[in-house]
Amino acid sequence: MRAAFSDTLVRLAREDANVLLLTGDHGYALFDAFRKECPDQYINAGIAEQNMVGMAAGLARAGFRPFVYGLSAFIPVRVVEQIKLDVAHDQLPVVFIGDGAGFVYSHLGTSHQSTEDIACTRAIPDLAVYSPADRHEVAACMELAYRSGRSVYLRMGKSDRGDVHAAPGALSGTDLGQIGRLLPVVSAKAEHHRISFVATGSMVRTAMEIAREEYPEAPVWSVPFIKPVDADQVAAVCAHSDVVVTLEEHSVHGGLGSLVAEIASERAPARVLRIGVADRFSAHCGTYDYLLKEHGLERGLVAEQIRRYLATTTK
């Protein structure tokens, strides 16, 4: 995913000299190609993220197209006020990249774990929120963020769980009309389903594996666009499912699960099982896989949550 991000950013910068990359003293190896190909379009703003967002806002007003990169614990969480007032309020074309979302920076503790970034950004008016699941979605979301000309937060999990789409054609970076769409990664023939999976980011792969092993008739949808989202499509998924299971490496409060439940409550009442991070911090440090287990997001633990829920809610 990070390679697709870097490759797409380099290509955009080659094609448009107004594309700038701002980073808060992060991502050196990741940006080797960018600094080599576009050295005059690279700005290291240092460990001063609030100031960096203000710089990006000023550059956008001057006609530049800034991409602002940082760890998601800092971009956007540390700079929510600046994103809100300096950028989104005036609808400036700045793209914020939050890398390492979720528990990827596991050994660095709670300060570097970001499980609230979608909730923080989803509530900001005029700020789009993207959450790609694989390299194909990353490349397309980067392109769409640039072409849309709007304020965008793009959440990128550093843990690469592999492709969820067989080919890049699942989402085109040239068709702005695709923004907001859910993407099928496992299709089902039946019109009505006992269970449907709606997932985003790193958890799309988990949803696919659980569906393949335990619910072969269930569709699986990837949600690369948290905001805007196609509410009609989400409502249709809910209307044709007994249970909708949402999966995200993010808090259950304010993220994808909340979004689906909100739409369901207004448009197509359905049972929504929200699988994500409970309302607590990590108790311990450890590997990424360890933290997934601690928070109940390891595949086997997720599957058990679903089995228990279905046993008590459906016949």
Short mmCIF file of C-alpha atoms in Angstrom, two decimals:
data_model
loop_
_atom_site.label_atom_id
_atom_site.label_comp_id
_atom_site.label_asym_id
_atom_site.label_seq_id
_atom_site.Cartn_x
_atom_site.Cartn_y
_atom_site.Cartn_z
CA MET A 1 0.00 0.00 0.00
CA ARG A 2 2.76 2.46 0.90
CA ALA A 3 4.54 1.75 -2.40
CA ALA A 4 1.31 2.47 -4.30
CA PHE A 5 0.93 5.69 -2.33
CA SER A 6 4.50 6.78 -3.11
CA ASP A 7 4.27 5.84 -6.80
CA THR A 8 0.99 7.70 -7.27
CA LEU A 9 2.25 10.79 -5.45
CA VAL A 10 5.41 10.90 -7.56
CA ARG A 11 3.37 10.61 -10.75
CA LEU A 12 0.98 13.37 -9.71
CA ALA A 13 3.90 15.63 -8.82
CA ARG A 14 5.58 15.00 -12.16
CA GLU A 15 2.38 15.87 -13.99
CA ASP A 16 1.61 18.95 -11.89
CA ALA A 17 4.41 21.16 -10.54
CA ASN A 18 1.94 22.64 -8.05
CA VAL A 19 1.72 19.34 -6.16
CA LEU A 20 3.72 19.66 -2.94
CA LEU A 21 4.54 17.13 -0.24
CA LEU A 22 4.77 18.38 3.34
CA THR A 23 5.94 16.06 6.10
CA GLY A 24 6.52 16.52 9.79
CA ASP A 25 9.93 14.85 9.94
CA HIS A 26 8.50 11.45 8.94
CA GLY A 27 8.71 8.99 6.10
CA TYR A 28 12.27 9.48 4.91
CA ALA A 29 12.71 6.11 3.18
CA LEU A 30 9.14 6.26 1.90
CA PHE A 31 9.88 9.52 0.12
CA ASP A 32 13.27 8.68 -1.39
CA ALA A 33 11.73 8.48 -4.87
CA PHE A 34 9.80 11.73 -4.40
CA ARG A 35 12.86 13.66 -3.20
CA LYS A 36 14.88 12.29 -6.09
CA GLU A 37 12.30 13.03 -8.77
CA CYS A 38 10.73 16.23 -7.37
CA PRO A 39 13.17 17.77 -4.88
CA ASP A 40 11.75 21.28 -5.23
CA GLN A 41 8.26 20.02 -4.31
CA TYR A 42 9.28 18.48 -0.99
CA ILE A 43 9.01 20.37 2.31
CA ASN A 44 10.07 18.94 5.66
CA ALA A 45 8.19 21.15 8.11
CA GLY A 46 9.79 19.50 11.14
CA ILE A 47 8.05 18.29 14.27
CA ALA A 48 5.53 21.13 14.19
CA GLU A 49 2.37 19.62 12.77
CA GLN A 50 0.02 22.49 13.62
CA ASN A 51 2.30 24.91 11.82
CA MET A 52 2.59 22.49 8.89
CA VAL A 53 -1.18 22.52 8.37
CA GLY A 54 -1.15 26.32 8.42
CA MET A 55 1.62 26.27 5.81
CA ALA A 56 -0.42 23.91 3.65
CA ALA A 57 -3.45 26.19 3.90
CA GLY A 58 -1.42 29.19 2.80
CA LEU A 59 0.14 27.26 -0.07
CA ALA A 60 -3.30 26.06 -1.20
CA ARG A 61 -4.53 29.67 -1.25
CA ALA A 62 -1.54 30.50 -3.45
CA GLY A 63 -2.57 27.88 -6.02
CA PHE A 64 -0.51 24.90 -4.87
CA ARG A 65 -1.87 21.39 -4.22
CA PRO A 66 -0.40 20.28 -0.88
CA PHE A 67 -0.31 16.68 0.35
CA VAL A 68 0.35 16.66 4.10
CA TYR A 69 1.82 13.43 5.47
CA GLY A 70 2.19 12.19 9.03
CA LEU A 71 1.41 9.31 11.33
CA SER A 72 -2.34 9.18 11.87
CA ALA A 73 -1.83 9.77 15.59
CA PHE A 74 -0.58 13.24 14.58
CA ILE A 75 -2.22 13.82 11.18
CA PRO A 76 -5.12 14.28 11.82
CA VAL A 77 -5.51 13.75 15.58
CA ARG A 78 -2.97 16.33 16.79
CA VAL A 79 -4.14 18.95 14.29
CA VAL A 80 -7.92 18.62 14.27
CA GLU A 81 -8.44 22.31 15.02
CA GLN A 82 -6.12 23.43 12.24
CA ILE A 83 -7.72 21.06 9.72
CA LYS A 84 -11.16 22.34 10.72
CA LEU A 85 -10.47 26.08 10.71
CA ASP A 86 -7.49 26.57 8.36
CA VAL A 87 -8.46 24.12 5.62
CA ALA A 88 -11.96 22.60 5.69
CA HIS A 89 -13.75 25.83 6.68
CA ASP A 90 -12.57 27.46 3.46
CA GLN A 91 -12.76 24.24 1.41
CA LEU A 92 -9.10 24.36 0.42
CA PRO A 93 -7.66 21.56 -1.77
CA VAL A 94 -5.37 19.98 0.81
CA VAL A 95 -4.99 16.20 1.12
CA PHE A 96 -4.03 14.87 4.55
CA ILE A 97 -2.38 11.44 4.70
CA GLY A 98 -2.59 9.62 8.03
CA ASP A 99 -0.19 6.66 7.88
CA GLY A 100 -0.09 3.78 10.34
CA ALA A 101 -3.74 4.02 11.37
CA GLY A 102 -4.96 1.59 14.01
CA PHE A 103 -2.46 -0.47 15.98
CA VAL A 104 0.44 -0.73 13.53
CA TYR A 105 2.83 1.31 15.68
CA SER A 106 2.09 -1.15 18.44
CA HIS A 107 5.36 -1.04 20.39
CA LEU A 108 5.23 2.75 20.65
CA GLY A 109 2.15 2.62 22.84
CA THR A 110 -1.08 4.57 23.01
CA SER A 111 0.52 7.84 21.91
CA HIS A 112 1.18 6.35 18.46
CA GLN A 113 -1.93 4.18 18.12
CA SER A 114 -4.77 5.88 16.26
CA THR A 115 -8.24 4.42 16.66
CA GLU A 116 -10.23 7.66 16.76
CA ASP A 117 -9.15 9.43 13.57
CA ILE A 118 -12.24 8.59 11.50
CA ALA A 119 -14.53 9.79 14.27
CA CYS A 120 -12.57 13.05 14.59
CA THR A 121 -12.56 13.82 10.88
CA ARG A 122 -16.01 12.52 9.92
CA ALA A 123 -17.63 15.26 12.03
CA ILE A 124 -15.74 18.11 10.32
CA PRO A 125 -17.88 19.77 7.62
CA ASP A 126 -16.51 19.86 4.06
CA LEU A 127 -13.81 17.28 4.80
CA ALA A 128 -13.90 14.01 2.86
CA VAL A 129 -12.63 10.85 4.57
CA TYR A 130 -11.11 7.98 2.57
CA SER A 131 -10.04 4.59 3.97
CA PRO A 132 -8.54 2.34 1.26
CA ALA A 133 -8.05 -1.38 1.83
CA ASP A 134 -5.28 -2.34 -0.60
CA ARG A 135 -2.79 -0.89 -3.09
CA HIS A 136 -5.41 -0.57 -5.83
CA GLU A 137 -7.73 1.43 -3.60
CA VAL A 138 -4.82 3.55 -2.33
CA ALA A 139 -3.75 4.52 -5.84
CA ALA A 140 -7.31 5.31 -6.92
CA CYS A 141 -8.11 7.24 -3.73
CA MET A 142 -4.96 9.33 -4.12
CA GLU A 143 -5.89 10.16 -7.69
CA LEU A 144 -9.51 10.92 -6.76
CA ALA A 145 -8.43 13.11 -3.84
CA TYR A 146 -6.29 15.15 -6.21
CA ARG A 147 -8.95 15.36 -8.92
CA SER A 148 -11.75 16.28 -6.53
CA GLY A 149 -10.05 19.53 -5.56
CA ARG A 150 -11.46 19.36 -2.04
CA SER A 151 -10.20 18.90 1.51
CA VAL A 152 -9.54 15.18 2.07
CA TYR A 153 -8.27 12.97 4.88
CA LEU A 154 -6.89 9.67 3.58
CA ARG A 155 -6.39 7.00 6.23
CA MET A 156 -3.67 4.52 5.36
CA GLY A 157 -2.92 1.48 7.48
CA LYS A 158 0.74 0.53 7.34
CA SER A 159 -0.08 -3.15 7.77
CA ASP A 160 -0.49 -4.50 4.25
CA ARG A 161 -2.78 -7.54 4.37
CA GLY A 162 -2.56 -8.08 0.62
CA ASP A 163 -4.85 -7.25 -2.27
CA VAL A 164 -8.61 -7.47 -1.86
CA HIS A 165 -9.21 -6.67 -5.53
CA ALA A 166 -7.91 -8.85 -8.32
CA ALA A 167 -7.04 -5.90 -10.55
CA PRO A 168 -6.82 -2.11 -10.47
CA GLY A 169 -10.07 -1.78 -12.43
CA ALA A 170 -12.17 -2.26 -9.29
CA LEU A 171 -11.89 1.49 -8.71
CA SER A 172 -10.74 4.05 -11.24
CA GLY A 173 -8.88 7.15 -10.20
CA THR A 174 -10.28 9.03 -13.18
CA ASP A 175 -14.01 8.72 -12.46
CA LEU A 176 -15.11 11.17 -9.76
CA GLY A 177 -18.57 9.62 -9.92
CA GLN A 178 -17.23 6.60 -8.03
CA ILE A 179 -16.55 8.61 -4.88
CA GLY A 180 -18.84 7.33 -2.15
CA ARG A 181 -19.41 3.88 -3.62
CA LEU A 182 -19.04 0.61 -1.74
CA LEU A 183 -16.98 -1.92 -3.68
CA PRO A 184 -17.89 -5.62 -3.80
CA VAL A 185 -14.94 -7.86 -3.01
CA VAL A 186 -17.03 -11.03 -2.53
CA SER A 187 -20.26 -11.17 -4.49
CA ALA A 188 -23.33 -13.27 -3.71
CA LYS A 189 -26.03 -14.49 -6.07
CA ALA A 190 -29.03 -14.43 -3.71
CA GLU A 191 -30.99 -11.20 -3.36
CA HIS A 192 -31.47 -11.49 0.40
CA HIS A 193 -28.74 -12.55 2.82
CA ARG A 194 -28.66 -13.85 6.34
CA ILE A 195 -25.46 -11.88 6.85
CA SER A 196 -23.54 -9.24 4.89
CA PHE A 197 -20.07 -7.90 5.65
CA VAL A 198 -19.19 -4.23 5.31
CA ALA A 199 -15.55 -3.48 6.12
CA THR A 200 -12.87 -0.88 5.62
CA GLY A 201 -9.09 -0.73 5.59
CA SER A 202 -7.16 -3.64 7.05
CA MET A 203 -10.33 -5.44 8.15
CA VAL A 204 -11.58 -6.07 4.62
CA ARG A 205 -9.20 -9.01 4.31
CA THR A 206 -10.45 -10.39 7.64
CA ALA A 207 -14.05 -10.13 6.47
CA MET A 208 -13.22 -11.93 3.23
CA GLU A 209 -11.51 -14.81 5.04
CA ILE A 210 -14.33 -15.27 7.56
CA ALA A 211 -16.95 -15.16 4.80
CA ARG A 212 -15.08 -17.72 2.72
CA GLU A 213 -14.65 -20.12 5.63
CA GLU A 214 -17.98 -19.79 7.44
CA TYR A 215 -20.52 -17.84 5.36
CA PRO A 216 -19.88 -18.66 1.69
CA GLU A 217 -23.20 -17.13 0.60
CA ALA A 218 -22.47 -13.77 2.26
CA PRO A 219 -21.41 -10.71 0.25
CA VAL A 220 -18.43 -8.65 1.39
CA TRP A 221 -18.22 -4.94 0.68
CA SER A 222 -15.15 -2.73 0.95
CA VAL A 223 -15.75 0.89 1.98
CA PRO A 224 -12.91 3.10 0.71
CA PHE A 225 -15.06 6.21 1.17
CA ILE A 226 -16.32 6.89 4.68
CA LYS A 227 -17.41 10.38 3.69
CA PRO A 228 -19.10 11.02 1.39
CA VAL A 229 -20.72 7.61 1.23
CA ASP A 230 -23.50 6.42 -1.03
CA ALA A 231 -26.32 6.25 1.53
CA ASP A 232 -28.67 4.63 -1.00
CA GLN A 233 -26.22 1.79 -1.52
CA VAL A 234 -25.68 1.31 2.21
CA ALA A 235 -29.45 1.31 2.75
CA ALA A 236 -29.86 -1.32 0.03
CA VAL A 237 -27.29 -3.59 1.70
CA CYS A 238 -29.15 -3.21 5.01
CA ALA A 239 -32.55 -3.80 3.42
CA HIS A 240 -31.39 -7.08 1.90
CA SER A 241 -29.65 -8.46 5.00
CA ASP A 242 -30.87 -9.93 8.26
CA VAL A 243 -27.60 -8.84 9.90
CA VAL A 244 -24.94 -6.44 8.67
CA VAL A 245 -21.51 -6.93 10.24
CA THR A 246 -19.17 -3.96 10.07
CA LEU A 247 -15.45 -4.40 10.65
CA GLU A 248 -12.85 -1.68 11.22
CA GLU A 249 -9.52 -1.19 12.97
CA HIS A 250 -11.01 1.85 14.67
CA SER A 251 -13.21 2.63 17.64
CA VAL A 252 -16.77 1.36 17.45
CA HIS A 253 -17.78 4.93 18.29
CA GLY A 254 -17.97 7.30 15.34
CA GLY A 255 -16.46 5.09 12.64
CA LEU A 256 -17.78 2.85 9.88
CA GLY A 257 -20.09 0.90 12.19
CA SER A 258 -21.67 4.09 13.48
CA LEU A 259 -22.09 5.33 9.91
CA VAL A 260 -23.90 2.17 8.78
CA ALA A 261 -26.08 2.11 11.91
CA GLU A 262 -27.05 5.75 11.39
CA ILE A 263 -28.13 5.11 7.81
CA ALA A 264 -29.95 1.90 8.76
CA SER A 265 -31.90 3.64 11.52
CA GLU A 266 -33.21 6.23 9.09
CA ARG A 267 -33.51 4.35 5.82
CA ALA A 268 -33.61 0.55 6.22
CA PRO A 269 -33.84 -0.77 9.78
CA ALA A 270 -31.51 -3.74 10.18
CA ARG A 271 -29.43 -5.40 12.87
CA VAL A 272 -25.90 -4.01 12.72
CA LEU A 273 -23.08 -5.76 14.57
CA ARG A 274 -20.24 -3.26 14.96
CA ILE A 275 -16.87 -4.97 15.31
CA GLY A 276 -14.04 -2.63 16.14
CA VAL A 277 -12.11 -1.27 19.09
CA ALA A 278 -14.05 -1.04 22.36
CA ASP A 279 -14.09 2.16 24.42
CA ARG A 280 -10.68 1.66 26.02
CA PHE A 281 -6.96 2.12 25.53
CA SER A 282 -4.51 -0.73 24.99
CA ALA A 283 -3.56 -2.39 28.27
CA HIS A 284 -0.12 -3.48 27.06
CA CYS A 285 2.47 -2.91 24.35
CA GLY A 286 3.43 -5.69 22.00
CA THR A 287 3.39 -6.75 18.39
CA TYR A 288 0.68 -5.69 15.98
CA ASP A 289 -0.77 -9.20 15.99
CA TYR A 290 -0.77 -9.21 19.80
CA LEU A 291 -2.77 -5.97 19.93
CA LEU A 292 -5.30 -7.30 17.44
CA LYS A 293 -5.86 -10.20 19.83
CA GLU A 294 -6.04 -7.93 22.88
CA HIS A 295 -8.75 -5.87 21.21
CA GLY A 296 -10.67 -8.81 19.76
CA LEU A 297 -9.82 -8.05 16.12
CA GLU A 298 -7.86 -11.22 15.37
CA ARG A 299 -9.69 -13.31 12.78
CA GLY A 300 -10.64 -16.17 15.09
CA LEU A 301 -11.92 -13.82 17.78
CA VAL A 302 -13.93 -11.84 15.23
CA ALA A 303 -15.48 -15.04 13.90
CA GLU A 304 -16.46 -16.06 17.43
CA GLN A 305 -18.12 -12.68 18.07
CA ILE A 306 -20.17 -13.14 14.93
CA ARG A 307 -21.20 -16.69 15.82
CA ARG A 308 -22.33 -15.62 19.29
CA TYR A 309 -24.28 -12.69 17.90
CA LEU A 310 -26.05 -14.77 15.25
CA ALA A 311 -26.93 -17.43 17.83
CA THR A 312 -28.77 -14.91 19.96
CA THR A 313 -30.42 -12.78 17.28
CA THR A 314 -31.41 -15.02 14.36
CA LYS A 315 -33.11 -18.35 13.94
#
